[in-house]
Amino acid sequence: MEVNLVVNGRKYTLTVDPKDSLLSILREKLNLTGTKNGCNQGHCGACTVVLNGKAVKSCLIRPKKLEGGNVITIEGISPQSPDDKLHPIQEAFIKATAVQCGFCTPGYIMELYALYERNPNASEQEIKSALGEHLCRCTGYKPIFDAALLAQELLKSK
Amino acid sequence: MSYNVVGRSIIRADAKEKVTGAAIYIDDLRFPRTLYLKVLRAGVPHAQIKSIDTTEAESIEGVYKIISRNTKRVEKTLLYGTCIFDQPPIAFDKIRHAGEVVAAVIAESEKKALEAVKKIKVELVELPFVLDPIEATSSKAPLIHKRNGEYKHLSTFIPIPKSNIFYKYHLKKGDHENVFQEAAVIVEDEFEYPLMNHAAIEPHGAVAHWDHTGELHIWSSSQAPFVVREVLADMFKLSMNKIQVNVPFLGGGFGGKSDYTIEPLLALCARYVPGYYLKFRLTRKEVFIGTVLGRGLKGRMKIGAKQDGIFVGLEAQLYFSDGAYADTSCNVVLAAGHNCAGPYYFPNCSLQSFGVYTNTPPVGAMRGYGHPEGQFMIERLIEQLALKLEINSREIRMKNFLKPGDTNSLGQKITTDNGDIRECFEKMIKVLEVDPLPEKDDRYIYGRGIAALVKSPVQAANASSNVFLKFNEDLTVNISTGGTEMGQGCLTVLAQIAAESLKVSVEKIRINYEINSQLTPYEWQTVASMTTMRVGNAIIAACDKAITQFKNNAALVFNCDFDDLVYDGRTVSYKDESIPLENLVLGYQYEDGHTVGDPVLAIGSSVVRDVTLPNLETGQYQPYEWTFGAQGCDISIEKATGRIRVLHFVTALDIGKVINPETVIGQITGGVLMGIGAAVKEKILFDEYGIMKTTNLKRYQIPTIFDMPDKFTCILVENIQPNGPFGARPMAEHPIIGVPPAILNAFQYATGISLTKLPVTPEKVLECLKERS
Ligand code: FES
Ligand code: FES
């Protein structure tokens, strides 16, 4: 089947298998390898991207949900030119030492990106429950939670 | 001692690449002429293979090759290993666990390969199976390896032929036959630390390529590229300079990617499609059933003490369910055997540890490597002793902690260089007691528990780290090491060590994380929390040599004695004259063009010294250095749900000089959460047919953010380790060790119930609470 979608501001028309996932389309067809495959079954959150303004687990999204969709991946919020800075959420993850192996990191950042775009004043509870969709085996979560709070602060003071 | 960059929490060297998704992991690599591998797994835990028919599967378009025991050159003799050579890359005559690979399909896509896998017909004759390590030692148990005892093996690991015991370790200290002669009281119990999965968020993957000159190039998510090289060289009778093992960033390891996992099978298969790049990435389910698991202990322990709580003897039998193949677990069995004595002095010990074949996936290294298992036993049992003697368990611990001059279970003398367990313990308790434990209320009961810990790196007696250091013309530095960055932060910490040694700013240092076994110097493997220490020391050695080379060049120019020269990171000076390093880095060039001296290029090594092999009679040997620590927690137990929550978790570790505090704290918070998983959540389960049930991250529950303690405290005690880089000690695995016993001790404090089997799930708690009322 064919699907039209926008990924990180670029338009694509792609021929895909209806059983493919958005994750495999991003990684295998578009070579956007920043989005990670940790389980391919919706349990870990490493594959999280933003679809039409919402954080989704891309491994669970089939092409029929993608027609006309707008997808943002970690590559889309990273510097696009030599003069660009990191996104404040990325800054916060660095400052709070929330990165160890880094495999879960893009997923967390996209989750928070969607959350703060929608609700810059998300409460600690809301933040925690968004982060609760993800698994991290390295950090013990504390640094990630700190990074999320710091990111909110940085975004507000922008 | 004051330092410029050692001791500071500088930003991680790999942070920017990782937050932008630019960091390259195994599955992100792209190759030309790529083919894909998918495998057929046995699906039964124990069987004899009658026949394999791949005809139909082979006729599928897009399938290149199917490899099984029917394939030419797949031989019974292709057994590999490093301690006990008992594992075939693909099943030959027998199936020993349900995830064992029976056939492998190479195709143009994973979809095609999977389609073909489904068409392979296998006839098996099922055999009785055994999962429990104690049952497996009985004479009635099905024999998993008929050839146990005949396999090539290192002399240290003594098998018991005609049984499932592939290694029996017996540590004897003092009067080991009458361990309890002077005991006024004896306590004993049985313990269980189940099989677990490392559950790194990145699944295993690898790519293999045989070129037309006969070289084997492999890219792998491996913690141990040089072990992979050793195993493949032996398997294929290939010279080591023709094997290239490459390692990109790792998405977590925790021991699950150490030694080797999928590489031997992949390399075997790739040999049938020379010139292609063959990619094999595991699904999450395959990570569970087709790599290695961790832990899997059942055991008994007995402590004897005098009336005043002084220990007189320790006896233990530990049985490890080590799965279908023994190799990767041998040293875990050894480590658990001698480390189950914990950080305590026992004049008499008789400690037996058994590595047992069972019909599960093979078991290997897992964060802590034998230490969490044995010390769970002793830290729980001390609480029972305390109740029996009516002495506070803290007092008992304080009385028995190893002190300088004491010998540990191995007969090794403890010195002040090993750090101070008492200081850790007292500091931990002081912090824990700042907040009073809440009184019980309608919803919750509360408990406080503590545990002490000790760990030594278990490493080959000749393990070494080696680095190449290259000074560039602009005075920046590249250092190549075979130490893998799997999240622990070694790139950052090693850069700090190099910058401090060379007296330059850390921005000038790049630790090359791109590992290629043809270019990178030998590194034993990235395990045992040894990278800061062993690679760090190798870097210091290389830096010293580089400084010497700068000075040698300057000595030629000044025509002076080497010893009169001073290097300060910017210049080399002699009396009041100096030459900038820029003018020395490629040797020195005079105005007329002629040169003296050589470019600055150095190597550095750090080889483990004075570690011996276990004595076959007593089990005693000299291991490496030790790290002591203590942990404690406050927990709440929700009466309605049985849920245990950690309110405050305190860890104190004597890690010597802290190189990068935030990195250390990150290891501690991560290790503690993993320990919480072991305490209250994680266990590999099998159904009645011996098939694993917990094969995804929903059924096998690792901690989530909702399991995070309300409060973490990390106390970094810094008694210097003279052998360590700037005085640092190993610390990365350690924070997991005391967590389950501390939590279960808190549970006992709260409920009066002594639990000895992990994990303590909400159902288990509810059961206990019901029984109690
Ligand atoms: S890869 Fe999608 S949730 Fe794990
Ligand atoms: S940093 Fe490794 S999984 Fe989160």
PDB file of N, CA, C and O in Angstrom, chain B residues 703-763:
ATOM      1  N   PRO B 703      11.804  -3.044  37.061  1.00  0.00           N
ATOM      2  CA  PRO B 703      11.263  -1.864  37.746  1.00  0.00           C
ATOM      3  C   PRO B 703      10.914  -0.735  36.765  1.00  0.00           C
ATOM      4  O   PRO B 703      11.566  -0.565  35.742  1.00  0.00           O
ATOM      5  N   THR B 704       9.875  -0.012  37.096  1.00  0.00           N
ATOM      6  CA  THR B 704       9.506   1.187  36.341  1.00  0.00           C
ATOM      7  C   THR B 704       9.732   2.388  37.257  1.00  0.00           C
ATOM      8  O   THR B 704      10.139   2.229  38.411  1.00  0.00           O
ATOM      9  N   ILE B 705       9.404   3.540  36.745  1.00  0.00           N
ATOM     10  CA  ILE B 705       9.613   4.758  37.547  1.00  0.00           C
ATOM     11  C   ILE B 705       8.779   4.706  38.837  1.00  0.00           C
ATOM     12  O   ILE B 705       9.134   5.322  39.835  1.00  0.00           O
ATOM     13  N   PHE B 706       7.697   3.912  38.817  1.00  0.00           N
ATOM     14  CA  PHE B 706       6.861   3.840  40.025  1.00  0.00           C
ATOM     15  C   PHE B 706       7.502   2.997  41.133  1.00  0.00           C
ATOM     16  O   PHE B 706       7.007   2.965  42.247  1.00  0.00           O
ATOM     17  N   ASP B 707       8.575   2.318  40.802  1.00  0.00           N
ATOM     18  CA  ASP B 707       9.313   1.560  41.821  1.00  0.00           C
ATOM     19  C   ASP B 707      10.487   2.340  42.407  1.00  0.00           C
ATOM     20  O   ASP B 707      11.216   1.833  43.255  1.00  0.00           O
ATOM     21  N   MET B 708      10.652   3.547  41.903  1.00  0.00           N
ATOM     22  CA  MET B 708      11.783   4.363  42.356  1.00  0.00           C
ATOM     23  C   MET B 708      11.561   4.770  43.813  1.00  0.00           C
ATOM     24  O   MET B 708      10.477   5.186  44.186  1.00  0.00           O
ATOM     25  N   PRO B 709      12.595   4.637  44.651  1.00  0.00           N
ATOM     26  CA  PRO B 709      12.433   5.100  46.034  1.00  0.00           C
ATOM     27  C   PRO B 709      12.105   6.592  46.078  1.00  0.00           C
ATOM     28  O   PRO B 709      12.502   7.343  45.189  1.00  0.00           O
ATOM     29  N   ASP B 710      11.383   6.995  47.130  1.00  0.00           N
ATOM     30  CA  ASP B 710      11.092   8.422  47.271  1.00  0.00           C
ATOM     31  C   ASP B 710      12.381   9.209  47.431  1.00  0.00           C
ATOM     32  O   ASP B 710      12.489  10.346  47.025  1.00  0.00           O
ATOM     33  N   LYS B 711      13.352   8.568  48.047  1.00  0.00           N
ATOM     34  CA  LYS B 711      14.602   9.277  48.332  1.00  0.00           C
ATOM     35  C   LYS B 711      15.783   8.326  48.185  1.00  0.00           C
ATOM     36  O   LYS B 711      15.715   7.181  48.629  1.00  0.00           O
ATOM     37  N   PHE B 712      16.807   8.812  47.528  1.00  0.00           N
ATOM     38  CA  PHE B 712      18.062   8.064  47.370  1.00  0.00           C
ATOM     39  C   PHE B 712      19.150   8.807  48.124  1.00  0.00           C
ATOM     40  O   PHE B 712      19.262  10.017  47.974  1.00  0.00           O
ATOM     41  N   THR B 713      19.966   8.131  48.877  1.00  0.00           N
ATOM     42  CA  THR B 713      21.165   8.795  49.389  1.00  0.00           C
ATOM     43  C   THR B 713      22.375   7.954  49.013  1.00  0.00           C
ATOM     44  O   THR B 713      22.355   6.723  49.177  1.00  0.00           O
ATOM     45  N   CYS B 714      23.391   8.606  48.497  1.00  0.00           N
ATOM     46  CA  CYS B 714      24.631   7.917  48.135  1.00  0.00           C
ATOM     47  C   CYS B 714      25.760   8.529  48.944  1.00  0.00           C
ATOM     48  O   CYS B 714      25.968   9.737  48.910  1.00  0.00           O
ATOM     49  N   ILE B 715      26.446   7.701  49.689  1.00  0.00           N
ATOM     50  CA  ILE B 715      27.566   8.172  50.496  1.00  0.00           C
ATOM     51  C   ILE B 715      28.845   7.609  49.883  1.00  0.00           C
ATOM     52  O   ILE B 715      29.012   6.390  49.817  1.00  0.00           O
ATOM     53  N   LEU B 716      29.699   8.496  49.421  1.00  0.00           N
ATOM     54  CA  LEU B 716      30.921   8.041  48.776  1.00  0.00           C
ATOM     55  C   LEU B 716      32.078   8.189  49.760  1.00  0.00           C
ATOM     56  O   LEU B 716      32.516   9.284  50.069  1.00  0.00           O
ATOM     57  N   VAL B 717      32.513   7.050  50.259  1.00  0.00           N
ATOM     58  CA  VAL B 717      33.630   7.040  51.204  1.00  0.00           C
ATOM     59  C   VAL B 717      34.911   6.920  50.381  1.00  0.00           C
ATOM     60  O   VAL B 717      34.976   6.123  49.444  1.00  0.00           O
ATOM     61  N   GLU B 718      35.890   7.736  50.702  1.00  0.00           N
ATOM     62  CA  GLU B 718      37.064   7.823  49.823  1.00  0.00           C
ATOM     63  C   GLU B 718      38.385   7.441  50.511  1.00  0.00           C
ATOM     64  O   GLU B 718      39.318   8.232  50.536  1.00  0.00           O
ATOM     65  N   ASN B 719      38.451   6.247  51.056  1.00  0.00           N
ATOM     66  CA  ASN B 719      39.749   5.754  51.528  1.00  0.00           C
ATOM     67  C   ASN B 719      40.518   5.229  50.320  1.00  0.00           C
ATOM     68  O   ASN B 719      40.049   4.323  49.633  1.00  0.00           O
ATOM     69  N   ILE B 720      41.658   5.809  50.086  1.00  0.00           N
ATOM     70  CA  ILE B 720      42.386   5.597  48.829  1.00  0.00           C
ATOM     71  C   ILE B 720      42.822   4.144  48.614  1.00  0.00           C
ATOM     72  O   ILE B 720      43.278   3.475  49.528  1.00  0.00           O
ATOM     73  N   GLN B 721      42.665   3.684  47.384  1.00  0.00           N
ATOM     74  CA  GLN B 721      43.208   2.386  46.966  1.00  0.00           C
ATOM     75  C   GLN B 721      44.541   2.669  46.280  1.00  0.00           C
ATOM     76  O   GLN B 721      44.557   3.212  45.172  1.00  0.00           O
ATOM     77  N   PRO B 722      45.650   2.331  46.898  1.00  0.00           N
ATOM     78  CA  PRO B 722      46.943   2.725  46.322  1.00  0.00           C
ATOM     79  C   PRO B 722      47.196   2.193  44.909  1.00  0.00           C
ATOM     80  O   PRO B 722      47.892   2.830  44.141  1.00  0.00           O
ATOM     81  N   ASN B 723      46.613   1.039  44.561  1.00  0.00           N
ATOM     82  CA  ASN B 723      46.816   0.499  43.210  1.00  0.00           C
ATOM     83  C   ASN B 723      45.907   1.117  42.173  1.00  0.00           C
ATOM     84  O   ASN B 723      46.031   0.835  41.000  1.00  0.00           O
ATOM     85  N   GLY B 724      44.929   1.874  42.604  1.00  0.00           N
ATOM     86  CA  GLY B 724      43.932   2.373  41.663  1.00  0.00           C
ATOM     87  C   GLY B 724      44.375   3.684  41.044  1.00  0.00           C
ATOM     88  O   GLY B 724      45.211   4.383  41.592  1.00  0.00           O
ATOM     89  N   PRO B 725      43.808   4.037  39.898  1.00  0.00           N
ATOM     90  CA  PRO B 725      44.152   5.304  39.271  1.00  0.00           C
ATOM     91  C   PRO B 725      43.713   6.458  40.175  1.00  0.00           C
ATOM     92  O   PRO B 725      42.521   6.565  40.475  1.00  0.00           O
ATOM     93  N   PHE B 726      44.635   7.254  40.612  1.00  0.00           N
ATOM     94  CA  PHE B 726      44.375   8.349  41.563  1.00  0.00           C
ATOM     95  C   PHE B 726      43.735   7.829  42.845  1.00  0.00           C
ATOM     96  O   PHE B 726      43.148   8.581  43.609  1.00  0.00           O
ATOM     97  N   GLY B 727      43.808   6.527  43.051  1.00  0.00           N
ATOM     98  CA  GLY B 727      43.269   5.968  44.291  1.00  0.00           C
ATOM     99  C   GLY B 727      41.863   5.423  44.161  1.00  0.00           C
ATOM    100  O   GLY B 727      41.214   5.122  45.166  1.00  0.00           O
ATOM    101  N   ALA B 728      41.368   5.256  42.921  1.00  0.00           N
ATOM    102  CA  ALA B 728      39.986   4.784  42.729  1.00  0.00           C
ATOM    103  C   ALA B 728      39.883   3.273  42.866  1.00  0.00           C
ATOM    104  O   ALA B 728      40.848   2.546  42.651  1.00  0.00           O
ATOM    105  N   ARG B 729      38.676   2.827  43.228  1.00  0.00           N
ATOM    106  CA  ARG B 729      38.361   1.403  43.369  1.00  0.00           C
ATOM    107  C   ARG B 729      37.198   1.022  42.450  1.00  0.00           C
ATOM    108  O   ARG B 729      36.374   1.890  42.138  1.00  0.00           O
ATOM    109  N   PRO B 730      37.047  -0.244  42.093  1.00  0.00           N
ATOM    110  CA  PRO B 730      35.874  -0.673  41.312  1.00  0.00           C
ATOM    111  C   PRO B 730      34.569  -0.462  42.093  1.00  0.00           C
ATOM    112  O   PRO B 730      34.566  -0.614  43.317  1.00  0.00           O
ATOM    113  N   MET B 731      33.478  -0.106  41.399  1.00  0.00           N
ATOM    114  CA  MET B 731      32.234   0.147  42.134  1.00  0.00           C
ATOM    115  C   MET B 731      30.936  -0.091  41.356  1.00  0.00           C
ATOM    116  O   MET B 731      29.863  -0.015  41.933  1.00  0.00           O
ATOM    117  N   ALA B 732      30.984  -0.396  40.079  1.00  0.00           N
ATOM    118  CA  ALA B 732      29.776  -0.278  39.265  1.00  0.00           C
ATOM    119  C   ALA B 732      28.723  -1.358  39.505  1.00  0.00           C
ATOM    120  O   ALA B 732      27.528  -1.079  39.472  1.00  0.00           O
ATOM    121  N   GLU B 733      29.147  -2.583  39.728  1.00  0.00           N
ATOM    122  CA  GLU B 733      28.154  -3.640  39.961  1.00  0.00           C
ATOM    123  C   GLU B 733      27.642  -3.606  41.390  1.00  0.00           C
ATOM    124  O   GLU B 733      26.538  -4.053  41.690  1.00  0.00           O
ATOM    125  N   HIS B 734      28.488  -3.137  42.261  1.00  0.00           N
ATOM    126  CA  HIS B 734      28.299  -3.288  43.703  1.00  0.00           C
ATOM    127  C   HIS B 734      26.947  -2.833  44.271  1.00  0.00           C
ATOM    128  O   HIS B 734      26.436  -3.467  45.194  1.00  0.00           O
ATOM    129  N   PRO B 735      26.388  -1.716  43.756  1.00  0.00           N
ATOM    130  CA  PRO B 735      25.163  -1.228  44.410  1.00  0.00           C
ATOM    131  C   PRO B 735      23.975  -2.189  44.351  1.00  0.00           C
ATOM    132  O   PRO B 735      22.979  -1.972  45.036  1.00  0.00           O
ATOM    133  N   ILE B 736      24.072  -3.240  43.562  1.00  0.00           N
ATOM    134  CA  ILE B 736      22.941  -4.171  43.492  1.00  0.00           C
ATOM    135  C   ILE B 736      22.986  -5.192  44.636  1.00  0.00           C
ATOM    136  O   ILE B 736      21.972  -5.762  45.022  1.00  0.00           O
ATOM    137  N   ILE B 737      24.169  -5.410  45.205  1.00  0.00           N
ATOM    138  CA  ILE B 737      24.386  -6.592  46.042  1.00  0.00           C
ATOM    139  C   ILE B 737      23.523  -6.608  47.305  1.00  0.00           C
ATOM    140  O   ILE B 737      22.863  -7.585  47.613  1.00  0.00           O
ATOM    141  N   GLY B 738      23.514  -5.489  48.028  1.00  0.00           N
ATOM    142  CA  GLY B 738      22.832  -5.484  49.320  1.00  0.00           C
ATOM    143  C   GLY B 738      21.350  -5.159  49.260  1.00  0.00           C
ATOM    144  O   GLY B 738      20.680  -5.138  50.304  1.00  0.00           O
ATOM    145  N   VAL B 739      20.834  -4.903  48.073  1.00  0.00           N
ATOM    146  CA  VAL B 739      19.454  -4.407  48.006  1.00  0.00           C
ATOM    147  C   VAL B 739      18.420  -5.460  48.419  1.00  0.00           C
ATOM    148  O   VAL B 739      17.615  -5.204  49.329  1.00  0.00           O
ATOM    149  N   PRO B 740      18.423  -6.650  47.788  1.00  0.00           N
ATOM    150  CA  PRO B 740      17.403  -7.622  48.225  1.00  0.00           C
ATOM    151  C   PRO B 740      17.491  -7.981  49.718  1.00  0.00           C
ATOM    152  O   PRO B 740      16.463  -7.975  50.394  1.00  0.00           O
ATOM    153  N   PRO B 741      18.692  -8.265  50.257  1.00  0.00           N
ATOM    154  CA  PRO B 741      18.689  -8.553  51.698  1.00  0.00           C
ATOM    155  C   PRO B 741      18.231  -7.364  52.540  1.00  0.00           C
ATOM    156  O   PRO B 741      17.512  -7.568  53.532  1.00  0.00           O
ATOM    157  N   ALA B 742      18.611  -6.149  52.191  1.00  0.00           N
ATOM    158  CA  ALA B 742      18.173  -4.998  52.990  1.00  0.00           C
ATOM    159  C   ALA B 742      16.646  -4.902  52.983  1.00  0.00           C
ATOM    160  O   ALA B 742      16.017  -4.666  54.023  1.00  0.00           O
ATOM    161  N   ILE B 743      16.044  -5.112  51.828  1.00  0.00           N
ATOM    162  CA  ILE B 743      14.583  -5.005  51.737  1.00  0.00           C
ATOM    163  C   ILE B 743      13.916  -6.149  52.505  1.00  0.00           C
ATOM    164  O   ILE B 743      12.941  -5.938  53.242  1.00  0.00           O
ATOM    165  N   LEU B 744      14.432  -7.357  52.363  1.00  0.00           N
ATOM    166  CA  LEU B 744      13.819  -8.473  53.086  1.00  0.00           C
ATOM    167  C   LEU B 744      14.074  -8.384  54.590  1.00  0.00           C
ATOM    168  O   LEU B 744      13.251  -8.840  55.396  1.00  0.00           O
ATOM    169  N   ASN B 745      15.199  -7.786  54.964  1.00  0.00           N
ATOM    170  CA  ASN B 745      15.432  -7.538  56.391  1.00  0.00           C
ATOM    171  C   ASN B 745      14.432  -6.510  56.915  1.00  0.00           C
ATOM    172  O   ASN B 745      13.919  -6.636  58.037  1.00  0.00           O
ATOM    173  N   ALA B 746      14.149  -5.512  56.099  1.00  0.00           N
ATOM    174  CA  ALA B 746      13.137  -4.515  56.488  1.00  0.00           C
ATOM    175  C   ALA B 746      11.763  -5.175  56.602  1.00  0.00           C
ATOM    176  O   ALA B 746      10.956  -4.852  57.478  1.00  0.00           O
ATOM    177  N   PHE B 747      11.512  -6.114  55.713  1.00  0.00           N
ATOM    178  CA  PHE B 747      10.236  -6.836  55.748  1.00  0.00           C
ATOM    179  C   PHE B 747      10.109  -7.629  57.048  1.00  0.00           C
ATOM    180  O   PHE B 747       9.052  -7.662  57.684  1.00  0.00           O
ATOM    181  N   GLN B 748      11.199  -8.240  57.438  1.00  0.00           N
ATOM    182  CA  GLN B 748      11.183  -8.997  58.696  1.00  0.00           C
ATOM    183  C   GLN B 748      10.965  -8.062  59.894  1.00  0.00           C
ATOM    184  O   GLN B 748      10.207  -8.369  60.813  1.00  0.00           O
ATOM    185  N   TYR B 749      11.622  -6.932  59.844  1.00  0.00           N
ATOM    186  CA  TYR B 749      11.472  -5.929  60.899  1.00  0.00           C
ATOM    187  C   TYR B 749       9.995  -5.529  61.017  1.00  0.00           C
ATOM    188  O   TYR B 749       9.432  -5.430  62.106  1.00  0.00           O
ATOM    189  N   ALA B 750       9.355  -5.340  59.851  1.00  0.00           N
ATOM    190  CA  ALA B 750       7.973  -4.848  59.837  1.00  0.00           C
ATOM    191  C   ALA B 750       6.971  -5.918  60.244  1.00  0.00           C
ATOM    192  O   ALA B 750       5.971  -5.633  60.906  1.00  0.00           O
ATOM    193  N   THR B 751       7.222  -7.161  59.826  1.00  0.00           N
ATOM    194  CA  THR B 751       6.186  -8.187  59.957  1.00  0.00           C
ATOM    195  C   THR B 751       6.582  -9.325  60.891  1.00  0.00           C
ATOM    196  O   THR B 751       5.744 -10.145  61.239  1.00  0.00           O
ATOM    197  N   GLY B 752       7.876  -9.410  61.196  1.00  0.00           N
ATOM    198  CA  GLY B 752       8.346 -10.553  61.976  1.00  0.00           C
ATOM    199  C   GLY B 752       8.517 -11.801  61.134  1.00  0.00           C
ATOM    200  O   GLY B 752       8.860 -12.859  61.648  1.00  0.00           O
ATOM    201  N   ILE B 753       8.265 -11.674  59.832  1.00  0.00           N
ATOM    202  CA  ILE B 753       8.355 -12.864  58.974  1.00  0.00           C
ATOM    203  C   ILE B 753       9.687 -12.853  58.224  1.00  0.00           C
ATOM    204  O   ILE B 753      10.054 -11.863  57.602  1.00  0.00           O
ATOM    205  N   SER B 754      10.367 -13.983  58.304  1.00  0.00           N
ATOM    206  CA  SER B 754      11.664 -14.084  57.653  1.00  0.00           C
ATOM    207  C   SER B 754      11.506 -14.780  56.305  1.00  0.00           C
ATOM    208  O   SER B 754      11.176 -15.960  56.248  1.00  0.00           O
ATOM    209  N   LEU B 755      11.713 -14.043  55.227  1.00  0.00           N
ATOM    210  CA  LEU B 755      11.602 -14.634  53.896  1.00  0.00           C
ATOM    211  C   LEU B 755      12.989 -14.877  53.319  1.00  0.00           C
ATOM    212  O   LEU B 755      13.901 -14.073  53.518  1.00  0.00           O
ATOM    213  N   THR B 756      13.114 -15.970  52.593  1.00  0.00           N
ATOM    214  CA  THR B 756      14.440 -16.337  52.086  1.00  0.00           C
ATOM    215  C   THR B 756      14.415 -16.652  50.594  1.00  0.00           C
ATOM    216  O   THR B 756      15.401 -17.094  50.040  1.00  0.00           O
ATOM    217  N   LYS B 757      13.244 -16.434  49.984  1.00  0.00           N
ATOM    218  CA  LYS B 757      13.160 -16.716  48.548  1.00  0.00           C
ATOM    219  C   LYS B 757      12.763 -15.449  47.809  1.00  0.00           C
ATOM    220  O   LYS B 757      11.798 -14.782  48.182  1.00  0.00           O
ATOM    221  N   LEU B 758      13.488 -15.161  46.752  1.00  0.00           N
ATOM    222  CA  LEU B 758      13.189 -13.979  45.949  1.00  0.00           C
ATOM    223  C   LEU B 758      12.355 -14.404  44.745  1.00  0.00           C
ATOM    224  O   LEU B 758      12.467 -15.535  44.301  1.00  0.00           O
ATOM    225  N   PRO B 759      11.566 -13.506  44.187  1.00  0.00           N
ATOM    226  CA  PRO B 759      11.259 -12.166  44.674  1.00  0.00           C
ATOM    227  C   PRO B 759      10.059 -12.194  45.612  1.00  0.00           C
ATOM    228  O   PRO B 759       9.270 -13.139  45.581  1.00  0.00           O
ATOM    229  N   VAL B 760       9.947 -11.144  46.410  1.00  0.00           N
ATOM    230  CA  VAL B 760       8.795 -11.026  47.299  1.00  0.00           C
ATOM    231  C   VAL B 760       7.752 -10.151  46.592  1.00  0.00           C
ATOM    232  O   VAL B 760       7.709  -8.945  46.747  1.00  0.00           O
ATOM    233  N   THR B 761       6.919 -10.822  45.817  1.00  0.00           N
ATOM    234  CA  THR B 761       5.912 -10.123  45.012  1.00  0.00           C
ATOM    235  C   THR B 761       4.725  -9.750  45.901  1.00  0.00           C
ATOM    236  O   THR B 761       4.569 -10.295  46.996  1.00  0.00           O
ATOM    237  N   PRO B 762       3.855  -8.857  45.433  1.00  0.00           N
ATOM    238  CA  PRO B 762       2.672  -8.504  46.229  1.00  0.00           C
ATOM    239  C   PRO B 762       1.857  -9.730  46.634  1.00  0.00           C
ATOM    240  O   PRO B 762       1.378  -9.808  47.768  1.00  0.00           O
ATOM    241  N   GLU B 763       1.729 -10.709  45.740  1.00  0.00           N
ATOM    242  CA  GLU B 763       0.959 -11.920  46.083  1.00  0.00           C
ATOM    243  C   GLU B 763       1.595 -12.637  47.276  1.00  0.00           C
ATOM    244  O   GLU B 763       0.904 -13.099  48.186  1.00  0.00           O
TER     245      GLU B 763
END
